[in-house]
Coordinates of C-alpha atoms and ligand atoms in Angstrom, one line a residue:
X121 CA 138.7 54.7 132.3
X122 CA 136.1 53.0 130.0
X123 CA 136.2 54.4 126.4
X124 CA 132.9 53.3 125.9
X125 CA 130.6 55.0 128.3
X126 CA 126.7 55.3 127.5
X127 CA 125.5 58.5 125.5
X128 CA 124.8 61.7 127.7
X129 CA 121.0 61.1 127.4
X130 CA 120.9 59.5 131.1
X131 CA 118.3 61.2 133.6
X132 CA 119.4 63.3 135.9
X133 CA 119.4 60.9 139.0
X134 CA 121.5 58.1 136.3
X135 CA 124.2 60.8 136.0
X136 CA 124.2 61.4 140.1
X137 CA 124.7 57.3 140.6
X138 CA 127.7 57.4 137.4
X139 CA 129.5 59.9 139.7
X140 CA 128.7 57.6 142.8
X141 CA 130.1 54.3 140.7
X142 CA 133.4 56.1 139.9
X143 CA 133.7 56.6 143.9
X144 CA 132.1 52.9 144.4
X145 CA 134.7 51.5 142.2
X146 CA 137.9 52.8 143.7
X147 CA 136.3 51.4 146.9
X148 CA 135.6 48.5 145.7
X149 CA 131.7 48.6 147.2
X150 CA 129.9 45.3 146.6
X151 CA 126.7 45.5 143.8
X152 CA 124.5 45.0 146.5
X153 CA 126.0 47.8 148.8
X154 CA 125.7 50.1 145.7
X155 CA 121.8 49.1 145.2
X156 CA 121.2 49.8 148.9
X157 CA 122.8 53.1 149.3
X158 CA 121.7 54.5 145.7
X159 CA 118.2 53.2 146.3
X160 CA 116.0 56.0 147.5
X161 CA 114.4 55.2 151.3
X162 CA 111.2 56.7 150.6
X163 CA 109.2 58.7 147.6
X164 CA 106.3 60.7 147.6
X165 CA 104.1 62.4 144.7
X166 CA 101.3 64.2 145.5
X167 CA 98.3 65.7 143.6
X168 CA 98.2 69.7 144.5
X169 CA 94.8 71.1 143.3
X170 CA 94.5 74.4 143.5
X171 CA 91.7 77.6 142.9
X172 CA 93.7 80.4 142.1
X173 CA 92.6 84.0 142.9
X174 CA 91.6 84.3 139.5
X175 CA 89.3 81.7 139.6
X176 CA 90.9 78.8 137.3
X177 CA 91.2 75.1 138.5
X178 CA 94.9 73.8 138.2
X179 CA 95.9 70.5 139.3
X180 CA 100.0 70.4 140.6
X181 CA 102.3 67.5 141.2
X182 CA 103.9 68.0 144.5
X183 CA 107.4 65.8 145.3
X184 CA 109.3 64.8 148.2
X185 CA 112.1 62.4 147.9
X186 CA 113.5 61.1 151.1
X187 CA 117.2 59.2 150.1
X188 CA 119.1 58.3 153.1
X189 CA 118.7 58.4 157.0
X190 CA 121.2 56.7 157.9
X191 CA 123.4 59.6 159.8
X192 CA 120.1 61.5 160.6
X193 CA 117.0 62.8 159.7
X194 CA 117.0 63.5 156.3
X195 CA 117.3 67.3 155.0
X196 CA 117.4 69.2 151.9
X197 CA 115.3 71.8 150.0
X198 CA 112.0 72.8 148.4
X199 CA 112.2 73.8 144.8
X200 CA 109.2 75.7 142.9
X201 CA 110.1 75.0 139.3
X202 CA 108.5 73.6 136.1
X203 CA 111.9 71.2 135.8
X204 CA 111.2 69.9 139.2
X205 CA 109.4 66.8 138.7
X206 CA 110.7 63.2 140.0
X207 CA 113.9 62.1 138.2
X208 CA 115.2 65.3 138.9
X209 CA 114.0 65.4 142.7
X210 CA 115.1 62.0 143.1
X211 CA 118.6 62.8 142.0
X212 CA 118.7 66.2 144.3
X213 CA 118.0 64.2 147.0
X214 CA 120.7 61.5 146.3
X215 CA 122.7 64.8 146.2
X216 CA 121.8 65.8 149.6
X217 CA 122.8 62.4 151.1
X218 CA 126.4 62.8 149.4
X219 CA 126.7 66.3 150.6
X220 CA 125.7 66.2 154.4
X221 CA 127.8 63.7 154.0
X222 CA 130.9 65.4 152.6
X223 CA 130.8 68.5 155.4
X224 CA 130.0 66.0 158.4
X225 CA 126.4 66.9 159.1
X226 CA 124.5 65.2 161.5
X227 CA 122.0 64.8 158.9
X228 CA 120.3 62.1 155.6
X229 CA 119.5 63.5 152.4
X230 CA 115.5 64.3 151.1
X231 CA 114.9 66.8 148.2
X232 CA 111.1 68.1 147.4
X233 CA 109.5 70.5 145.1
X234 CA 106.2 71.2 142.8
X235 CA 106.6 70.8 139.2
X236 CA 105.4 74.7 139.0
X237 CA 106.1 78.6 137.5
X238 CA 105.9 80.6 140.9
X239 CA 106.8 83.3 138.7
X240 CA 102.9 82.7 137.5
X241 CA 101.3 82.3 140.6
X242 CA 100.2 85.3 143.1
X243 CA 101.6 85.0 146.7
X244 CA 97.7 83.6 147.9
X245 CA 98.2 80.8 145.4
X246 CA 101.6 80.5 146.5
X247 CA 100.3 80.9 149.7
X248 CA 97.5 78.3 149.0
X249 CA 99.7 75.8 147.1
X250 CA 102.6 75.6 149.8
X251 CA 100.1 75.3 152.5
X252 CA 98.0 72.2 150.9
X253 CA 101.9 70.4 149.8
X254 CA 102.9 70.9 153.6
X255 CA 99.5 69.0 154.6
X256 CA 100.0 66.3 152.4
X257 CA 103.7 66.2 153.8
X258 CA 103.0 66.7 157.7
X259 CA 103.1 62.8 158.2
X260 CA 106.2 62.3 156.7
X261 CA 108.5 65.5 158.0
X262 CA 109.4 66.5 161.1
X263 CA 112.5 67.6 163.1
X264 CA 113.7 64.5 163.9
X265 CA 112.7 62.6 160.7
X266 CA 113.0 64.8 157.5
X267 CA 113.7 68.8 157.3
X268 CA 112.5 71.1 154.7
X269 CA 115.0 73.8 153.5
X270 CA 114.7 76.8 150.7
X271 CA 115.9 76.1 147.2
X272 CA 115.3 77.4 143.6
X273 CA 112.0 79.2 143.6
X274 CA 111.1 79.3 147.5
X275 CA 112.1 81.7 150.3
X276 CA 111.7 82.5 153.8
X277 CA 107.8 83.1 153.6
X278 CA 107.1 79.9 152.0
X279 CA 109.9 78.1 154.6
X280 CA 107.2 80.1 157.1
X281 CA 103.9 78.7 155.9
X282 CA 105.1 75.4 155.7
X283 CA 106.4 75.3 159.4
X284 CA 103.0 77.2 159.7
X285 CA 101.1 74.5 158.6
X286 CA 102.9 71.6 159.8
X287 CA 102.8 73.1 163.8
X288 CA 98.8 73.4 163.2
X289 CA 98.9 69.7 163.5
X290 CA 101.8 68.9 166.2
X291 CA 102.1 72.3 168.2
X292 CA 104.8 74.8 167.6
X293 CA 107.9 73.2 165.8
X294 CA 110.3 75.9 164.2
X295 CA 113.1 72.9 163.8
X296 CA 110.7 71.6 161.4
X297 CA 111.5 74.0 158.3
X298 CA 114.9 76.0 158.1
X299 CA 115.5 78.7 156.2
X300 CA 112.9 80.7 157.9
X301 CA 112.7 84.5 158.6
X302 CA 114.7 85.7 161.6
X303 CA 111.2 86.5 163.6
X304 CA 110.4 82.6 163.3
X305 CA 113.6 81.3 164.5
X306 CA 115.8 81.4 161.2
X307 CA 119.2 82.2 161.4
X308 CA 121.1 85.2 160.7
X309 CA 123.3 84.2 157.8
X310 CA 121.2 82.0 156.4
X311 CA 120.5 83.9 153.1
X312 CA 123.8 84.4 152.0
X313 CA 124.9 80.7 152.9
X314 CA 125.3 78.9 150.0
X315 CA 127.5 81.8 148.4
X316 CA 129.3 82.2 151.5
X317 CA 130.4 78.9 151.5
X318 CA 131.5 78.7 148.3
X319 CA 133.3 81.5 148.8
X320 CA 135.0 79.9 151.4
X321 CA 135.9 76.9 149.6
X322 CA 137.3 79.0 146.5
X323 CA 139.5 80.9 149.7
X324 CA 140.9 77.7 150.9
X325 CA 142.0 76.0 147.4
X326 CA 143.4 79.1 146.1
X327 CA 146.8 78.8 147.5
X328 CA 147.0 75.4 146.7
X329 CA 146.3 75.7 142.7
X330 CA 148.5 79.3 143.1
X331 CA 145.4 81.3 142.5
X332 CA 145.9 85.0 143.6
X333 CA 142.1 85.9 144.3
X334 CA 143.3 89.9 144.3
X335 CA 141.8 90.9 140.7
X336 CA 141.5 87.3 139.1
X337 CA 138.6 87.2 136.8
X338 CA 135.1 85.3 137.7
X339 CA 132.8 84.5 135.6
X340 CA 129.0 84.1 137.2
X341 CA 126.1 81.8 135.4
X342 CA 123.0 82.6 137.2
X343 CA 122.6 85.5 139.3
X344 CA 119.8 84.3 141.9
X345 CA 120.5 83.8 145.6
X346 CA 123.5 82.0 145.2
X347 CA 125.0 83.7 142.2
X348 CA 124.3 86.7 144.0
X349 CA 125.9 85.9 146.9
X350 CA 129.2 84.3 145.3
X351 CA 129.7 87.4 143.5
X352 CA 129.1 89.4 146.0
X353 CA 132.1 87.7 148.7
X354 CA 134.2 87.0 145.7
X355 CA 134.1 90.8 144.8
X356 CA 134.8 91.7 148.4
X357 CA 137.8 89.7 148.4
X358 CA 139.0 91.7 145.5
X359 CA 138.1 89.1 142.5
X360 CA 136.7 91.4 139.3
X361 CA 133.4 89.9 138.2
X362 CA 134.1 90.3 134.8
X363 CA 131.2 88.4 132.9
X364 CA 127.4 87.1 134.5
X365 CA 124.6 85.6 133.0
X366 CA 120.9 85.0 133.9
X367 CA 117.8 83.5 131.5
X368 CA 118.0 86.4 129.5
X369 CA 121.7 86.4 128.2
X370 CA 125.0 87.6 129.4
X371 CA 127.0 90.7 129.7
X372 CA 130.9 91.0 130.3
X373 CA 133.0 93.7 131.0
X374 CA 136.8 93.4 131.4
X375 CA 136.6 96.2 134.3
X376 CA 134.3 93.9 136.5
X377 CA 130.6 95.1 137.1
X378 CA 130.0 96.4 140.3
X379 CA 127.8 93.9 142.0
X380 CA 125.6 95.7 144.0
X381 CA 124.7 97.8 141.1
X382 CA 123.8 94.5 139.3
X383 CA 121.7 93.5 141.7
X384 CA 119.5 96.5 142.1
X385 CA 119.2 96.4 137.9
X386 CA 118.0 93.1 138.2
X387 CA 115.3 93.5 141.5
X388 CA 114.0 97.0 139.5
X389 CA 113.8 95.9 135.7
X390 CA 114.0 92.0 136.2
X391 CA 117.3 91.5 134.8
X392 CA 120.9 92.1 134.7
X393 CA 121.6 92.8 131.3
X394 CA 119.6 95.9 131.9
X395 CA 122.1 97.9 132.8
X396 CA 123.6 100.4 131.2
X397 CA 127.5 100.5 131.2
X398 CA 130.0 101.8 128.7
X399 CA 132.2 99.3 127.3
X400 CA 130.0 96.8 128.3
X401 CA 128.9 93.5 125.7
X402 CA 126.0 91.9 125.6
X403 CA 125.8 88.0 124.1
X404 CA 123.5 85.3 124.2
X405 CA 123.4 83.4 128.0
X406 CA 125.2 80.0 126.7
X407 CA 128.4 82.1 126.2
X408 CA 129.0 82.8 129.2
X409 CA 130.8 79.6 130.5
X410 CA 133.1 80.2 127.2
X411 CA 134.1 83.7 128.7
X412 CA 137.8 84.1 129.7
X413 CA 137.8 83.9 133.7
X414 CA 140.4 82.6 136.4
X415 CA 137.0 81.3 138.3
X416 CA 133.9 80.2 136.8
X417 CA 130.5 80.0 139.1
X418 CA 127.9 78.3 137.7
X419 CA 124.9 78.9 140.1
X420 CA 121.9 77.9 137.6
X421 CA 120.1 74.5 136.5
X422 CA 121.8 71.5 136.1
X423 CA 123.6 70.1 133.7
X424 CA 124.6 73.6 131.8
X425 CA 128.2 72.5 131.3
X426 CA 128.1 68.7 129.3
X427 CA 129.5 67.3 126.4
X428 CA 129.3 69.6 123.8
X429 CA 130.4 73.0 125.4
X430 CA 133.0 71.8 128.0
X431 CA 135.9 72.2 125.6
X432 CA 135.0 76.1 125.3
X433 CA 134.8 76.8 129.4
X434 CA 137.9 79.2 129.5
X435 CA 139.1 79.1 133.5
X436 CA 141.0 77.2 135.9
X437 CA 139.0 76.8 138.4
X438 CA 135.3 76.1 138.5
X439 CA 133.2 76.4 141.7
X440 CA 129.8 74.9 141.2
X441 CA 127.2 76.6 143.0
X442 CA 124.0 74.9 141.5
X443 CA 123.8 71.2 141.9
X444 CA 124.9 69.0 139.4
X445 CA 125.9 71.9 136.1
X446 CA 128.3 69.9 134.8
X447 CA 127.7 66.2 132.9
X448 CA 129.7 63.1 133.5
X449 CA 131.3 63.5 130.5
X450 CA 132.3 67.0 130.7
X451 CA 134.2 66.5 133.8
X452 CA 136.7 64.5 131.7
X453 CA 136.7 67.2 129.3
X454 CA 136.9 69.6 132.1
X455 CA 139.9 67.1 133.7
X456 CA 141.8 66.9 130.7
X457 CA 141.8 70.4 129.8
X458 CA 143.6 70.9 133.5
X459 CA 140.1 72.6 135.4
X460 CA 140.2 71.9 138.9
X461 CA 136.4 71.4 139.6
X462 CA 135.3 72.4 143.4
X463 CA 132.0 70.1 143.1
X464 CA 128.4 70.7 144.2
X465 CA 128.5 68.2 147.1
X466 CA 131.0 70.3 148.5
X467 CA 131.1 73.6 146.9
X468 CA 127.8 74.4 147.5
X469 CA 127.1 72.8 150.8
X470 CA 127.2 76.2 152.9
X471 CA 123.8 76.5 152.5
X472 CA 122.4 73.2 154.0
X473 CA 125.4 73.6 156.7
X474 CA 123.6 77.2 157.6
X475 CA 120.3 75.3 157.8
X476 CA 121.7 73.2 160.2
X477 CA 123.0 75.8 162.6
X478 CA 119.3 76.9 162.0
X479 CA 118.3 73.8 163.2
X480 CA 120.2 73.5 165.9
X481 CA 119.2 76.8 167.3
X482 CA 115.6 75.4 166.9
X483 CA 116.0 72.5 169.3
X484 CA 118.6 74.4 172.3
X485 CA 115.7 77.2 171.8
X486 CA 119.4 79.6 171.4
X487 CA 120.6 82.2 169.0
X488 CA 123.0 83.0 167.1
X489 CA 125.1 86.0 166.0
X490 CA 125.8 86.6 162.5
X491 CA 129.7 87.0 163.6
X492 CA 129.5 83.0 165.0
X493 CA 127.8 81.4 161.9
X494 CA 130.1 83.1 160.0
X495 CA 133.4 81.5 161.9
X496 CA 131.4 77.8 162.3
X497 CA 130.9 77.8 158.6
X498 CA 134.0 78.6 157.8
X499 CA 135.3 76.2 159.4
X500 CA 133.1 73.4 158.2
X501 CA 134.0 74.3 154.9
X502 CA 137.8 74.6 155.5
X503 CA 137.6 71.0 157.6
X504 CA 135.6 69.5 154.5
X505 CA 138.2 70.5 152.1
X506 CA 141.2 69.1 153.9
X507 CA 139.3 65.5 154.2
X508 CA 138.5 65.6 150.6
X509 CA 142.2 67.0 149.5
X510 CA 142.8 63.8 151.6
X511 CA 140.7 61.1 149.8
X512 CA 141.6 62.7 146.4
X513 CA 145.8 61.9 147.6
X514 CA 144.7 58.8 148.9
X515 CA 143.3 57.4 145.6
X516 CA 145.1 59.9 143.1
X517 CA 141.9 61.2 141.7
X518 CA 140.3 64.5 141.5
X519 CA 138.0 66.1 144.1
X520 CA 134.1 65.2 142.9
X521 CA 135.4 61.6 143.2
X522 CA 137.1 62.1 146.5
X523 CA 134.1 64.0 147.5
X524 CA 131.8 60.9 146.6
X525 CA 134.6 58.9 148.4
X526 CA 134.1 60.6 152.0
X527 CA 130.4 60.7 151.1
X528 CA 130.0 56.8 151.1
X529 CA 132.3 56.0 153.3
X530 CA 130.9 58.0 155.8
X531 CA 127.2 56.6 154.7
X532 CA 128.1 53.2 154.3
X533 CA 130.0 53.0 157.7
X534 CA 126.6 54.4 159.2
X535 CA 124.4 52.0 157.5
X536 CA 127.0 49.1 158.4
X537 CA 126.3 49.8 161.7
X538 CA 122.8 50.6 162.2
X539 CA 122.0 47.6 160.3
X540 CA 119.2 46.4 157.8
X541 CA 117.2 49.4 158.9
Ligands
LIG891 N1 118.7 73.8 148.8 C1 120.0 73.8 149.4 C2 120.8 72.7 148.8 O1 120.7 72.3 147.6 C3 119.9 73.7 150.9 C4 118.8 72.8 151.4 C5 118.6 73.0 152.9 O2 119.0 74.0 153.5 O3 117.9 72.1 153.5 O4 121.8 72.3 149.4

């Protein structure tokens, strides 16, 4: 490996393309192979005026990023946040190629969002905002071009405005959106996706890294949908969630918190560290990746694990539920401290795979039951792993890089074949 890599100061979307180099390299992709496939198809910023309800005039930037299409129409998510503006879209949506990619979706990679505090707004200007982006959009989406999913800061209403507004202009189209309430055509399941999956995927490499998941130790950074979620299966399956963190700081107890209880703290008083418990610490959030865990889940923003703080993570085995925590130079840390690292493109990709039963429910005009997404995602997850524990034997390396490996072999093979499209 090169001792001499560039400072950690790269954008968001630089660090996504170092991961896909490491990948590229061990393939030997050509530069110009490399250019095409990290060069996004399409990208879109959009002026968002809006009136609020209180009467003030705000002007928002409005994203959508569409990567690849090679193996589909593209698909990813819809984040409200103020981080959310094009560098970091860009390299979410890179991510979304990679990871439909990884679990054999059907589908390209796109990522949107508005540079935005919904936490500020009221649900009419949420309402208002969501309805004028999906306007600006409705000539670029569609179920058989690029598909809008929830992420950080959105939810089934906004998924159902935006369908909403798109069908006012080409007639009813749930596939449109996914991630939409059950009495639009969402999917059961759907919610609890993205932690499902990862539990899965922490299930299947267990055995293999001698993991006993019967009272190991799991440390949780973030506790929104997915954080939530991943606690929640992993505490079923008898893990102790013995440390969790959220804007606000973090709390650990050696008993494990009981997670349900943490979650009503948090939708009552607005955080976890609200509660009460005896025995319980409180400490400031950045401590909690240092917390002693068998698991560690980060499921916040990106980049929270990097260069300076990787040598204090204290686990074996991290399972990344947000996209891209961890820096390219704290995976070496990470690697040579022995951390197996489940990555994003994988670890997290139960969500997108739930959209796409979603989908696919949209377009046979079928249903579901909770019982069947449960056993299909499973499986996807479980079918993933064993072709990336395949790439990473293949070219001895560890999983992100085998990850990126089935990724672009898989997009490059499609691209190969469609031609210069
Ligand atoms: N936001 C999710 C992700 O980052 C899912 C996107 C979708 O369902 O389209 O994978």
């Amino acid at each position: 490996m090169n001792d001499k890599h560039p400072p950690e100061r790269l954008s968001a979307f630089d660090m996504v393309n170092r991961l896909f180099d490491r990948a590229a390299d061990l393939l030997g992709l050509s530069e110009e192979k490399r250019t095409e496939l990290k060069t996004p198809y399409r990208e879109m910023m959009v002026r968002l005026p809006l009136r609020t309800e209180a009467g003030e005039q705000k002007v928002y930037k409005g994203y959508r990023v569409q990567h690849d299409n090679s193996r589909g129409p593209m698909k990813g998510g819809i984040r409200y946040h103020p981080d959310a503006d094009l560098d970091e879209v860009r390299a979410l949506a890179a991510l979304m190629s990679w990871k439909t990619a990884v679990v054999n979706l059907p589908y390209g990679g796109a990522k949107g969002g508005i540079q935005c505090d919904p936490e500020e707004l009221s649900d009419l200007d949420l309402e208002r905002l969501t309805r004028r982006f999906a306007h600006r959009l409705e000539g670029f989406i569609g179920d058989h071009e690029d598909i809008p999913g929830p992420d950080m800061g959105t939810d089934a209403r906004v998924m159902a405005w935006m369908m909403d507004e798109y069908s006012k202009f080409h007639g009813f189209t749930p596939g449109v959106v996914t991630g939409k309430p059950l009495e639009l055509g969402g999917s059961e399941g759907r919610l609890s996706a993205t932690g499902r999956g990862l539990f899965f995927a922490v299930e299947r490499i267990a055995p293999e890294i001698g993991l006993d998941l019967d009272g190991a130790r799991v440390a949780v950074q973030g506790f929104g949908n997915v954080g939530y979620w991943a606690a929640r299966f992993l505490a079923d399956a008898c893990c102790r969630i013995v440390a969790v963190s959220d804007v606000h700081g973090t709390i650990v107890h050696a008993d494990g918190f009981d997670v349900e209880e943490l979650n009503r703290v948090r939708e009552e008083t607005g955080s976890i560290t609200n509660i009460d418990l005896a025995g319980m610490e409180t400490l400031h959030r950045d401590e909690l990746i240092a917390q002693p865990a068998d698991i560690l889940v980060p499921a916040a923003l990106g980049s929270t694990i990097h260069e300076h703080n990787a040598h204090r993570v204290n686990c074996r085995l991290i399972a990344e539920g947000a996209n891209h925590p961890t820096t390219p130079d704290a995976d070496r840390i990470l690697a040579d401290n022995g951390v197996t690292v489940l990555p994003d493109i994988y670890a997290n990709a139960g969500g997108v795979t739930v959209s796409y039963f979603e989908w696919v429910q949209n377009l046979q005009q079928m249903r579901w039951d909770a019982e069947r997404v449960d056993r299909e995602l499973r499986q996807v997850m479980h079918d993933a792993y064993d072709d990336l524990k395949a790439a990473a034997d293949e070219f001895d390396t560890d999983l992100r890089t085998a990850a990126f490996l089935v990724a672009i072999r898989r997009v490059a093979g499609a691209a190969q074949l469609r031609g210069m499209h």
